[in-house]
CSV table of C-alpha atoms and ligand atoms in Angstrom, one decimal:
chain,number,residue,atom,x,y,z
L,1,MET,CA,-25.1,10.0,9.6
L,2,GLU,CA,-23.8,8.8,12.9
L,3,PRO,CA,-24.0,10.9,16.1
L,4,ILE,CA,-20.7,11.5,17.8
L,5,ALA,CA,-21.5,13.8,20.8
L,6,LYS,CA,-23.7,16.6,22.0
L,7,LEU,CA,-22.1,19.9,21.0
L,8,ASP,CA,-22.1,21.3,24.5
L,9,GLU,CA,-20.6,18.1,26.0
L,10,ILE,CA,-17.4,18.2,24.0
L,11,PRO,CA,-14.6,18.9,26.5
L,12,SER,CA,-11.8,21.3,25.8
L,13,GLN,CA,-9.4,18.5,25.0
L,14,GLY,CA,-11.9,17.1,22.5
L,15,ILE,CA,-13.2,13.6,22.1
L,16,ILE,CA,-11.7,10.5,20.5
L,17,PHE,CA,-14.4,8.5,18.7
L,18,ASP,CA,-14.5,5.3,16.7
L,19,TYR,CA,-16.0,5.0,13.3
L,20,LYS,CA,-15.9,2.7,10.3
L,21,GLU,CA,-14.1,3.6,7.1
L,22,GLY,CA,-15.2,0.8,4.7
L,23,PRO,CA,-14.2,-2.4,6.5
L,24,PHE,CA,-11.7,-0.6,8.7
L,25,ASP,CA,-12.1,0.5,12.3
L,26,GLU,CA,-10.7,4.0,12.6
L,27,GLN,CA,-10.6,6.8,15.2
L,28,GLY,CA,-11.4,10.4,14.9
L,29,ILE,CA,-10.8,13.4,17.1
L,30,LEU,CA,-13.6,15.9,17.6
L,31,LEU,CA,-12.7,19.4,18.8
L,32,HIS,CA,-14.1,22.8,19.4
L,33,THR,CA,-11.8,25.2,17.4
L,34,ARG,CA,-11.8,28.9,16.8
L,35,SER,CA,-13.4,28.1,13.4
L,36,GLY,CA,-16.1,25.9,14.8
L,37,VAL,CA,-16.4,22.2,15.6
L,38,ARG,CA,-14.0,20.0,13.6
L,39,ALA,CA,-13.2,16.4,13.4
L,40,TYR,CA,-9.9,14.9,12.1
L,41,LYS,CA,-8.9,11.3,11.5
L,42,ASN,CA,-6.6,10.2,14.2
L,43,GLU,CA,-3.8,9.4,11.8
L,44,CYS,CA,-0.5,11.1,11.4
L,45,ARG,CA,0.4,12.4,7.9
L,46,HIS,CA,4.0,11.2,8.3
L,47,LEU,CA,3.2,7.5,8.6
L,48,PRO,CA,-0.3,6.0,9.0
L,49,MET,CA,-0.2,5.7,12.8
L,50,ARG,CA,-2.5,7.1,15.4
L,51,LEU,CA,-1.2,10.3,17.0
L,52,ASP,CA,-1.4,8.6,20.4
L,53,ASP,CA,0.0,5.2,19.2
L,54,ARG,CA,3.0,5.5,21.5
L,55,GLU,CA,3.3,6.5,25.1
L,56,PRO,CA,2.2,8.9,26.4
L,57,ALA,CA,-1.2,8.0,25.0
L,58,GLU,CA,-2.1,11.6,24.5
L,59,VAL,CA,-2.9,13.6,21.4
L,60,TRP,CA,-2.0,17.0,22.8
L,61,ASP,CA,1.3,18.7,23.6
L,62,PRO,CA,1.9,19.5,27.3
L,63,HIS,CA,0.5,23.1,26.8
L,64,LYS,CA,-2.6,21.8,25.0
L,65,ARG,CA,-1.8,24.1,22.1
L,66,TYR,CA,-1.1,21.6,19.3
L,67,LEU,CA,-2.2,18.1,18.5
L,68,VAL,CA,1.0,16.0,18.5
L,69,CYS,CA,2.1,12.7,17.2
L,70,ASN,CA,4.0,10.7,19.8
L,71,SER,CA,5.9,8.7,17.2
L,72,HIS,CA,8.2,11.4,15.8
L,73,GLY,CA,6.8,14.6,17.2
L,74,ALA,CA,4.7,16.1,14.4
L,75,ARG,CA,2.7,19.0,15.7
L,76,TYR,CA,-0.7,20.0,14.2
L,77,ARG,CA,-2.6,23.2,14.6
L,78,PRO,CA,-6.1,22.3,15.9
L,79,ASP,CA,-7.9,25.0,14.0
L,80,ASP,CA,-7.2,23.6,10.6
L,81,GLY,CA,-5.0,20.5,11.1
L,82,LEU,CA,-1.9,22.0,9.5
L,83,CYS,CA,1.3,20.3,10.5
L,84,VAL,CA,3.5,23.2,11.8
L,85,SER,CA,6.6,21.2,12.6
L,86,GLY,CA,7.9,17.7,12.3
L,87,PRO,CA,8.6,15.3,9.4
L,88,CYS,CA,5.3,16.1,7.6
L,89,GLU,CA,5.4,19.8,8.0
L,90,GLY,CA,3.0,21.6,5.6
L,91,SER,CA,0.6,18.7,5.4
L,92,HIS,CA,-2.8,18.5,7.0
L,93,LEU,CA,-4.6,16.0,9.2
L,94,ARG,CA,-7.5,14.5,7.2
L,95,GLN,CA,-10.6,16.3,8.1
L,96,LEU,CA,-13.7,14.3,8.7
L,97,PRO,CA,-17.1,15.6,7.5
L,98,VAL,CA,-19.3,16.6,10.4
L,99,VAL,CA,-22.5,18.5,10.7
L,100,VAL,CA,-24.4,19.9,13.7
L,101,GLU,CA,-28.1,19.4,14.0
L,102,ASP,CA,-30.2,20.2,17.0
L,103,GLY,CA,-27.1,20.5,19.2
L,104,VAL,CA,-25.7,17.1,18.2
L,105,VAL,CA,-22.6,16.6,16.1
L,106,PHE,CA,-23.0,13.9,13.4
L,107,LEU,CA,-20.3,12.2,11.3
L,108,GLU,CA,-21.5,12.3,7.7
L,109,THR,CA,-20.7,8.7,7.0
L,110,ASP,CA,-21.9,8.9,3.4
L,111,LYS,CA,-19.0,11.3,2.7
L,112,ILE,CA,-16.3,9.2,4.4
L,113,GLY,CA,-13.7,8.3,1.8
L,114,GLY,CA,-14.2,11.6,0.0
L,115,PHE,CA,-11.8,13.4,2.3
L,116,PHE,CA,-10.9,16.9,1.7
L,117,ASP,CA,-7.9,18.9,2.9
L,118,VAL,CA,-8.2,22.4,4.2
O,201,FES,S1,4.4,8.9,12.5
O,201,FES,FE1,3.7,10.8,13.3
O,201,FES,S2,5.5,12.0,13.1
O,201,FES,FE2,6.1,10.1,12.3
C-alpha cells in the first residue's frame, strides 16, 4: 500500500496524485464525496486522456459540481464517477482502490489492475 494523503488534509477540490500502474506513470484524483473518500484514475472514458489534458488544466467544472474532461466536455459525478453528459455518457471513471488507516488514505497498490466499476 502507498500513502496518498492524510484524510483531514484533503482539500474540497481533491488531490491529484501520481502512481504506477505496471510500468506506466498514471495519475489519480482523491476526493471526499458524500459516500466517503474515493479515488479515480485521471483518465476520461471517451478517450484515454487525462481530464485536465487541455487548457484550462482543471478537473472541475466552474461550479465545482462535476469532474469534467477538457477535451470534449464529458462531465462526471464525483460521488460515483458516473458520466452524466458528454460522448461517454453512462460510463464511469475507473475507481482506484483506497483504504483509510489511522487517518491516512492509502492506495491499495496490490489491487491496481483489478479495477472495478461502481
Ligand atoms: S477525451 Fe474526454 S470527452 Fe473526449
